[in-house]
Tab-separated table of C-alpha atoms in Angstrom:
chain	number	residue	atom	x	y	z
Y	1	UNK	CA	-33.907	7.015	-33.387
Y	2	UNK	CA	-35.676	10.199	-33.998
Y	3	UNK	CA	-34.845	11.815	-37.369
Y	4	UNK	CA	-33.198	8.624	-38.012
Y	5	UNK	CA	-30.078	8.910	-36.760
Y	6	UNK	CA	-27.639	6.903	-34.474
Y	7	UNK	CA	-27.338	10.141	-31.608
Y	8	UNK	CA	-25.455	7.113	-29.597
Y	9	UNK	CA	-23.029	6.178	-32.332
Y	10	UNK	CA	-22.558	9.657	-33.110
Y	11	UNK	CA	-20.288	10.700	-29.642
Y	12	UNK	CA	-16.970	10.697	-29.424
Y	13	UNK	CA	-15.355	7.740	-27.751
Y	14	UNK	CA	-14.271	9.184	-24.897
Y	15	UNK	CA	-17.993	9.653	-24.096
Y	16	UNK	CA	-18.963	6.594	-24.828
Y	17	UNK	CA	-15.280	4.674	-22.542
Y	18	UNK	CA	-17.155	6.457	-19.742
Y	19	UNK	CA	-20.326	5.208	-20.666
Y	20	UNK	CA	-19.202	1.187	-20.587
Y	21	UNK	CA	-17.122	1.638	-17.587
Y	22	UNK	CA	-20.057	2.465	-14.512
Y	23	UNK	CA	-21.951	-1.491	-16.595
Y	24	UNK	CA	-20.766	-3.605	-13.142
Y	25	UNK	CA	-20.144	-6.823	-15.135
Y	26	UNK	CA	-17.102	-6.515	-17.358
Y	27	UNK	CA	-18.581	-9.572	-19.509
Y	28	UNK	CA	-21.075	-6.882	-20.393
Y	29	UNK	CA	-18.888	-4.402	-21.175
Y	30	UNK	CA	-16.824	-6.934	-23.676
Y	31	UNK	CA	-20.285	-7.840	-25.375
Y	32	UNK	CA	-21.220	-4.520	-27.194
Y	33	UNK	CA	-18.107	-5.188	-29.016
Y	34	UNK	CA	-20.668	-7.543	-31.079
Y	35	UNK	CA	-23.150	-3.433	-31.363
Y	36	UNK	CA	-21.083	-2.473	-34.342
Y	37	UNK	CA	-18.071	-1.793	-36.024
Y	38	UNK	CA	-17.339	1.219	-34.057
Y	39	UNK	CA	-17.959	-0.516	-30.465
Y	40	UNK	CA	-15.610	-3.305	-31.458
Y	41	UNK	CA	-12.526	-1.944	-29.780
Y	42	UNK	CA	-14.247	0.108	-27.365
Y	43	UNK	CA	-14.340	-2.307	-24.220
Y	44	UNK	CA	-9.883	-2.446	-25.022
Y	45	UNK	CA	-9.758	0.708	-22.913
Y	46	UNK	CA	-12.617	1.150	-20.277
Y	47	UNK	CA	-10.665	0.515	-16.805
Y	48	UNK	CA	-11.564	-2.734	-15.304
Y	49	UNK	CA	-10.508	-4.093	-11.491
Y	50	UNK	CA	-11.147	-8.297	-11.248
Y	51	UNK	CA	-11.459	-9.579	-8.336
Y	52	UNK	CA	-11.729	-13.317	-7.605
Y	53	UNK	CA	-12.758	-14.919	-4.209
Y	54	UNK	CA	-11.397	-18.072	-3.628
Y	55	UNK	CA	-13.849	-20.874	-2.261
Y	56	UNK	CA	-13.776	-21.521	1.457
Y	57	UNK	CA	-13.522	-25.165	0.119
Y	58	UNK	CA	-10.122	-26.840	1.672
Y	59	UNK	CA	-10.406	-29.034	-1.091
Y	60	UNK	CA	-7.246	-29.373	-4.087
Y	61	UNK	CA	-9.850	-30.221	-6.592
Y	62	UNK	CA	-11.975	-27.304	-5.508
Y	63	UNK	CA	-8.463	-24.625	-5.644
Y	64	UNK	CA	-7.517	-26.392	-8.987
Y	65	UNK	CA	-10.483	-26.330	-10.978
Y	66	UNK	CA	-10.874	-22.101	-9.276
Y	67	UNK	CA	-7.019	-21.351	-10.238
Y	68	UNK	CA	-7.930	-23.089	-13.946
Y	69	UNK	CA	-10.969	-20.393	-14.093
Y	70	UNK	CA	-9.159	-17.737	-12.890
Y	71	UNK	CA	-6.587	-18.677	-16.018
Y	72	UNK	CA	-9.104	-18.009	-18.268
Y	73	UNK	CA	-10.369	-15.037	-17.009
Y	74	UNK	CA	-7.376	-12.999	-16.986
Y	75	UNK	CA	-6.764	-14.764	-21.098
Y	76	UNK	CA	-10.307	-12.932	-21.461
Y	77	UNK	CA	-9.240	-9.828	-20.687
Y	78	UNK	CA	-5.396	-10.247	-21.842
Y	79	UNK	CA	-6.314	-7.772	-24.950
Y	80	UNK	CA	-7.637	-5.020	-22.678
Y	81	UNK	CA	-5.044	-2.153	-22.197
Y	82	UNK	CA	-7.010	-0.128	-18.422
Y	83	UNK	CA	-6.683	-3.665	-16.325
Y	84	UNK	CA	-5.781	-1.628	-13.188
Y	85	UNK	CA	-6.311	-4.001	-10.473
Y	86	UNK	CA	-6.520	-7.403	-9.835
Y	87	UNK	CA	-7.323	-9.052	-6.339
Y	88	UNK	CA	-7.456	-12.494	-5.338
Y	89	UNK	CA	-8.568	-13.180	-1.895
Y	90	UNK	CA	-8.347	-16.128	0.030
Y	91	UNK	CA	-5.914	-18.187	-1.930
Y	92	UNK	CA	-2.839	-19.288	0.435
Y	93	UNK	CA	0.779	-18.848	-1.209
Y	94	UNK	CA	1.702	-23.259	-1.079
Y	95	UNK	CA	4.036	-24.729	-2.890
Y	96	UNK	CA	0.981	-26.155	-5.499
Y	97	UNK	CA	-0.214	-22.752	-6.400
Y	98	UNK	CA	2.936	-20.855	-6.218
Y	99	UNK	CA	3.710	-20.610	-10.159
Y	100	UNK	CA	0.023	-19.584	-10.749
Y	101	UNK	CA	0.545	-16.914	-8.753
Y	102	UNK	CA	3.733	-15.890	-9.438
Y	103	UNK	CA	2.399	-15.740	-13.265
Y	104	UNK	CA	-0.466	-13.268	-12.536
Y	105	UNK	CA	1.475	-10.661	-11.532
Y	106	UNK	CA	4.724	-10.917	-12.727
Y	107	UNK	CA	7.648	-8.891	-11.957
Y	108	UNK	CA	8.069	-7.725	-15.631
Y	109	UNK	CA	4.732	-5.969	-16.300
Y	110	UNK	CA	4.755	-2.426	-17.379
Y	111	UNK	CA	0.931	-1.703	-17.389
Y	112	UNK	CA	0.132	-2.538	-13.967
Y	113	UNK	CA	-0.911	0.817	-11.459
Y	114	UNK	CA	-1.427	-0.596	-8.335
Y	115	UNK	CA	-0.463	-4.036	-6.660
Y	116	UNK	CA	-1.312	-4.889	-3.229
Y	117	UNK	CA	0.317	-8.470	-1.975
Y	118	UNK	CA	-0.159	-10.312	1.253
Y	119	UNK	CA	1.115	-13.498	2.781
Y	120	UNK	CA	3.351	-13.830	-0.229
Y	121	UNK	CA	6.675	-15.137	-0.702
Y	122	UNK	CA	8.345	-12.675	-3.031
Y	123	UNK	CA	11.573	-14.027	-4.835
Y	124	UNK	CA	12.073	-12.301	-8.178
Y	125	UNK	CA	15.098	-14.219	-10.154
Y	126	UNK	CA	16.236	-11.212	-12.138
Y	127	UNK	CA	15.154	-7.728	-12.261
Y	128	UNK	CA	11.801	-6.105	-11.399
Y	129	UNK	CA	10.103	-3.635	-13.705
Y	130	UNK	CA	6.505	-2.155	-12.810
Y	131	UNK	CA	7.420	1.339	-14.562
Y	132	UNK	CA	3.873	2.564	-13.991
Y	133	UNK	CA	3.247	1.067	-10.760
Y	134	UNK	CA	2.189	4.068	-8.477
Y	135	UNK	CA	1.004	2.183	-5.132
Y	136	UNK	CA	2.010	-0.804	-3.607
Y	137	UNK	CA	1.218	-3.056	-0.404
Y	138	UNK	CA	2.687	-5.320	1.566
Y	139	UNK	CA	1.263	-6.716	4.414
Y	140	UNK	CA	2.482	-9.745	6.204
Y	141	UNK	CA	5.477	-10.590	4.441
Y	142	UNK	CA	9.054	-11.426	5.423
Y	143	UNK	CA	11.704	-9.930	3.283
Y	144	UNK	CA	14.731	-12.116	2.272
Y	145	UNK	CA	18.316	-11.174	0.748
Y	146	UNK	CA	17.555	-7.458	-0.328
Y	147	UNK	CA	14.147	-8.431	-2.208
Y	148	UNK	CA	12.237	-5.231	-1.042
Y	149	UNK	CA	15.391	-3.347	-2.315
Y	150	UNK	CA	15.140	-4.981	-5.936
Y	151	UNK	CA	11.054	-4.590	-6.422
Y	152	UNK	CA	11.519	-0.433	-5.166
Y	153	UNK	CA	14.232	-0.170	-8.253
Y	154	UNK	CA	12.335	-1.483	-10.457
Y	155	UNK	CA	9.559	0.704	-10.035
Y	156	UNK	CA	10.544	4.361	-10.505
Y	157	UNK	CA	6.709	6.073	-10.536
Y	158	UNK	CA	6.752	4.336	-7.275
Y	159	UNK	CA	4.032	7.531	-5.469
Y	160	UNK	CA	2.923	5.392	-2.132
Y	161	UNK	CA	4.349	2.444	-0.378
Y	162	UNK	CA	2.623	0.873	2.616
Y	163	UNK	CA	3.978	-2.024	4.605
Y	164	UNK	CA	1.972	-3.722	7.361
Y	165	UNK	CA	3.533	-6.398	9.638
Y	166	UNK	CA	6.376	-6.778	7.566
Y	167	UNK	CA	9.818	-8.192	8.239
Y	168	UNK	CA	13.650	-8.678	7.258
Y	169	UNK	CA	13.989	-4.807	6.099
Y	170	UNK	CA	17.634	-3.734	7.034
Y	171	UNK	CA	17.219	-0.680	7.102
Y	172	UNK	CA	14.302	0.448	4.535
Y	173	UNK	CA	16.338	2.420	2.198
Y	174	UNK	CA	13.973	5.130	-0.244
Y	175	UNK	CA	16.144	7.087	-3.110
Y	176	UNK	CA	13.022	7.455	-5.276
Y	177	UNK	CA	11.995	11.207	-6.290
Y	178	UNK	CA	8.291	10.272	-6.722
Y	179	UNK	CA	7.779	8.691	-3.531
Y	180	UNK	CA	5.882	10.979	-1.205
Y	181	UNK	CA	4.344	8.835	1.272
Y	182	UNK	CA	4.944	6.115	3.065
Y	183	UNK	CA	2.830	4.487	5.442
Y	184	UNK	CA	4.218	1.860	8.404
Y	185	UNK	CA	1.956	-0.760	10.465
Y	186	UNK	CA	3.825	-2.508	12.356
Y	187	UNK	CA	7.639	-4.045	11.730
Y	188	UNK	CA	9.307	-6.776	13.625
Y	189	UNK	CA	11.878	-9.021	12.848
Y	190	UNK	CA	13.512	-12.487	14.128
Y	191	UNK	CA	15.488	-10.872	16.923
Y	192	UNK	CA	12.037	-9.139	17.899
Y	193	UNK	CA	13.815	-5.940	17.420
Y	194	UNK	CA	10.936	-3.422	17.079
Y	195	UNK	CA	13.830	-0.623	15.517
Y	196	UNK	CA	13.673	-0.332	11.709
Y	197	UNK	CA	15.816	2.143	10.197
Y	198	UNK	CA	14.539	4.225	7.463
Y	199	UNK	CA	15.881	6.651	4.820
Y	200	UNK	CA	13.603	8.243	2.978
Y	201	UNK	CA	15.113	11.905	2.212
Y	202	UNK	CA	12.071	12.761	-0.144
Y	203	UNK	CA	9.186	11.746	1.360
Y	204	UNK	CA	6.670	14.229	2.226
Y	205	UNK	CA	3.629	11.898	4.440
Y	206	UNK	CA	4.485	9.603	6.970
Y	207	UNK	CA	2.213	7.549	8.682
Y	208	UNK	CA	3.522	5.433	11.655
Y	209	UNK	CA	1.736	3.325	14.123
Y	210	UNK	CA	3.122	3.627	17.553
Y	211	UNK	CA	3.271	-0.154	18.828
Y	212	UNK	CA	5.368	0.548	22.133
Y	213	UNK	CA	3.701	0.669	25.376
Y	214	UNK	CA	6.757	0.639	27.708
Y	215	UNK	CA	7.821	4.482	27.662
Y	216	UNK	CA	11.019	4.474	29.645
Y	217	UNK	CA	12.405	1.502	27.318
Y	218	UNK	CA	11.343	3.116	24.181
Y	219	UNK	CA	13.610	6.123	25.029
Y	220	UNK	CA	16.241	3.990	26.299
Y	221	UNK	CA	16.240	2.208	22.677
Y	222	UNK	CA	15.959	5.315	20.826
Y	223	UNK	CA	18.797	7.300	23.184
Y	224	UNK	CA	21.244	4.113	22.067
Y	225	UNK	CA	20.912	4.779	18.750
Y	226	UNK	CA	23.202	6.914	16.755
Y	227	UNK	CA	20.761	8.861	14.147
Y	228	UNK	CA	21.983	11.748	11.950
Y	229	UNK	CA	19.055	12.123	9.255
Y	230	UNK	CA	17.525	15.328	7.896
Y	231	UNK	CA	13.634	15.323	6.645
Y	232	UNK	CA	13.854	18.264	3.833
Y	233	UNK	CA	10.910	17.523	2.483
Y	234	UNK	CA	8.391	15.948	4.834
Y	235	UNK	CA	5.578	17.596	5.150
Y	236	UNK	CA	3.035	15.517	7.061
Y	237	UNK	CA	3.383	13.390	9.943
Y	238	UNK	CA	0.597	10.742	11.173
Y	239	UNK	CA	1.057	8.565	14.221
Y	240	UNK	CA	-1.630	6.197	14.775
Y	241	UNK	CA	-2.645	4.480	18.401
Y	242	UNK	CA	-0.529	6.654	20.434
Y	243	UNK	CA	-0.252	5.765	24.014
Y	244	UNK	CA	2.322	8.028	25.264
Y	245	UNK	CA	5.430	5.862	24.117
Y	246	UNK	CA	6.963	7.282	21.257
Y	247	UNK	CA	8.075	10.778	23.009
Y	248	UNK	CA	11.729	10.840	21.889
Y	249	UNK	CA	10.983	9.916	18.233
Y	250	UNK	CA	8.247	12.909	17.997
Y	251	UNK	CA	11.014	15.770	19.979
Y	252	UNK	CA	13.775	13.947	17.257
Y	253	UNK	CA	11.246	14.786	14.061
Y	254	UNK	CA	9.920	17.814	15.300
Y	255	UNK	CA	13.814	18.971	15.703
Y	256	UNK	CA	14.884	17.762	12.291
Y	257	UNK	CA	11.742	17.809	9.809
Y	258	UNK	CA	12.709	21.632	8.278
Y	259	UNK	CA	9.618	21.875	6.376
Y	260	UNK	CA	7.229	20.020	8.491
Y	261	UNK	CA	3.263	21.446	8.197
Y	262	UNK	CA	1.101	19.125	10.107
Y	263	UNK	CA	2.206	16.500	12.675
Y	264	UNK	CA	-0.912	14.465	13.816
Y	265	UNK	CA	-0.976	12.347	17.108
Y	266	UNK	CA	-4.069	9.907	17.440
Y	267	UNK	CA	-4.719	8.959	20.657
Y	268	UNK	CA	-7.119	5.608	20.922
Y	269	UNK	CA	-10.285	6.953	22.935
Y	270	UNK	CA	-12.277	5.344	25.448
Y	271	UNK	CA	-16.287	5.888	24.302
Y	272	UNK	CA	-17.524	5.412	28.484
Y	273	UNK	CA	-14.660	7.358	29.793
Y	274	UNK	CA	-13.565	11.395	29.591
Y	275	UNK	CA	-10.349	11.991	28.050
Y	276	UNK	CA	-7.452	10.907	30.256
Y	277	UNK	CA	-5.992	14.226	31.915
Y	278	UNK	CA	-2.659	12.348	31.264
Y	279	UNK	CA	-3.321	13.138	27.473
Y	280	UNK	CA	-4.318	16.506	28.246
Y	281	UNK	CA	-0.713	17.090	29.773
Y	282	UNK	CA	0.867	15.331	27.270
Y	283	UNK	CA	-0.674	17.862	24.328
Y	284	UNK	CA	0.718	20.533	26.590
Y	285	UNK	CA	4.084	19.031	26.367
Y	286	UNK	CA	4.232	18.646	22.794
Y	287	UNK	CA	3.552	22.429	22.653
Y	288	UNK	CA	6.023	23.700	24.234
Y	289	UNK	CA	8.713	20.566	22.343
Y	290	UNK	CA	10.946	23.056	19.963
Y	291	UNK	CA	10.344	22.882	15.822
Y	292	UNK	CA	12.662	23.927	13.769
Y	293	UNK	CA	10.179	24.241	10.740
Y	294	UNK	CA	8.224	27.997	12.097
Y	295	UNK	CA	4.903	26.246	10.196
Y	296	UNK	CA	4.640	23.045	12.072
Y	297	UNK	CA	1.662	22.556	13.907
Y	298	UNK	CA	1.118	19.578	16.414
Y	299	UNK	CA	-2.449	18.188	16.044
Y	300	UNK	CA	-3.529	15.936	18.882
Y	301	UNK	CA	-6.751	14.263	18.355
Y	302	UNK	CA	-8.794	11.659	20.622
């Protein structure tokens, strides 16, 4: 170094966190532990997401010997404290591999940020807690004796929740303070009753994707229903893939979301047609629908 000093060793370690964390291979960031006595503990707190692809291979010997590396990855990196995500992709949920999985993300881990889980069988035999969990994702998983109930109380930072073709939910009950937005994609259940109740008093975004396509039995479903829910603090309103079917449910929130800001309708667009004129009178209609908060505005996009 010019004028012999160490101008590298010399910043503070906040400079030099940020430094290790944009090296792509985390190996690399645990090897300048072996730089000097000051790096040693460095790598402990540089964020790190692992991600592990599992081989195409339909082969047990293949899944065993990949579940056995995976093992000793996460022992690796047991020491590190910023461990903020960890994906594992095309690894089914059998029978063989269930207590691996179950292990890696455990329903009594206080460290963990953000957990997304699909095509999982969740079945937690005592209490949940992921205190600093602030997102979480479901996608494609069926919901048995209250589960989704016991994981949401056990995680009380709980800021987004998303669930995507999801099942058993009766009705999706949200008490938590921090929650702000939840986002919906698609809910069905074993009756194939496409209704899922929801109470949510302090959640500001909503994002909903409309699946009916049958209008007049939409709003008979929805006029059979008994609803008496307030929105006093939602804010934003998204519904994705609109196709006209969903009417009654946008008068109802418009009428009962007191704060509302932004309600957004996405219409699917055809790229070799012009816009439908039937969408055209339909963003009329919302218009003139009544809102009781004076600073909604209806947004409909193509």
């Amino acid at each position: 170094m010019a004028g012999g000093g160490d101008r590298l060793g010399d910043l503070p370690d906040s400079v030099l966190i940020h430094i290790l964390s944009v090296l792509w291979d985390g190996k690399q960031v645990v090897r300048t532990s072996l730089l000097s006595r000051q790096w040693r503990f460095l790598w402990m707190s540089v964020p790190v997401s692992l991600d592990f692809n599992f081989p195409v291979s339909e082969s047990k010997e293949d899944a065993l010997d990949y579940l056995a590396s995976i093992h000793r990855e996460l022992y690796y990196w047991r020491s590190c404290q910023k461990i903020g995500e960890v994906r594992v992709w095309r690894l089914r949920y059998k029978e063989c591999y269930a207590k691996d999985v179950d292990l890696w993300f455990a329903f009594k881990n206080s460290l963990l940020r953000k957990l997304g889980l699909w095509y999982c069988q969740l079945n937690p035999s005592g209490s949940v807690n992921w205190s600093s969990l602030v997102s979480l994702s479901f996608g494609y998983v069926d919901f048995k004796d209250g589960v989704l109930e016991k994981v949401l109380s056990g995680c009380p930072n709980l800021e987004c929740l998303s669930l995507d073709s999801v099942s058993g939910i009766h009705p999706l009950v949200i008490s938590s303070l921090k929650l702000r937005e939840l986002t919906i994609d698609d809910y069905y259940d074993e009756n194939h009753d496409l209704w899922l109740e929801i109470s949510a008093p302090y959640i500001q975004v909503t994002d909903l994707l409309s699946r009916y396509t049958n209008e007049h039995e939409q709003a008979r479903r929805f006029e059979t229903h008994n609803f008496n829910c307030s929105f006093p603090h939602l804010k934003t309103i998204k519904i994705l893939k609109f196709y006209g079917s969903a009417l009654p449910l946008v008068k109802y929130l418009l009428k009962h979301a007191t704060v509302l800001e932004k309600f957004i309708i996405d219409a699917p667009f055809e790229l070799d047609s012009d816009v439908s004129p039937d969408y055209v009178n339909m963003a009329l209609e919302f218009l003139s629908f009544p809102r009781f908060s004076p600073h909604a505005s209806v947004i409909f996009s193509f």
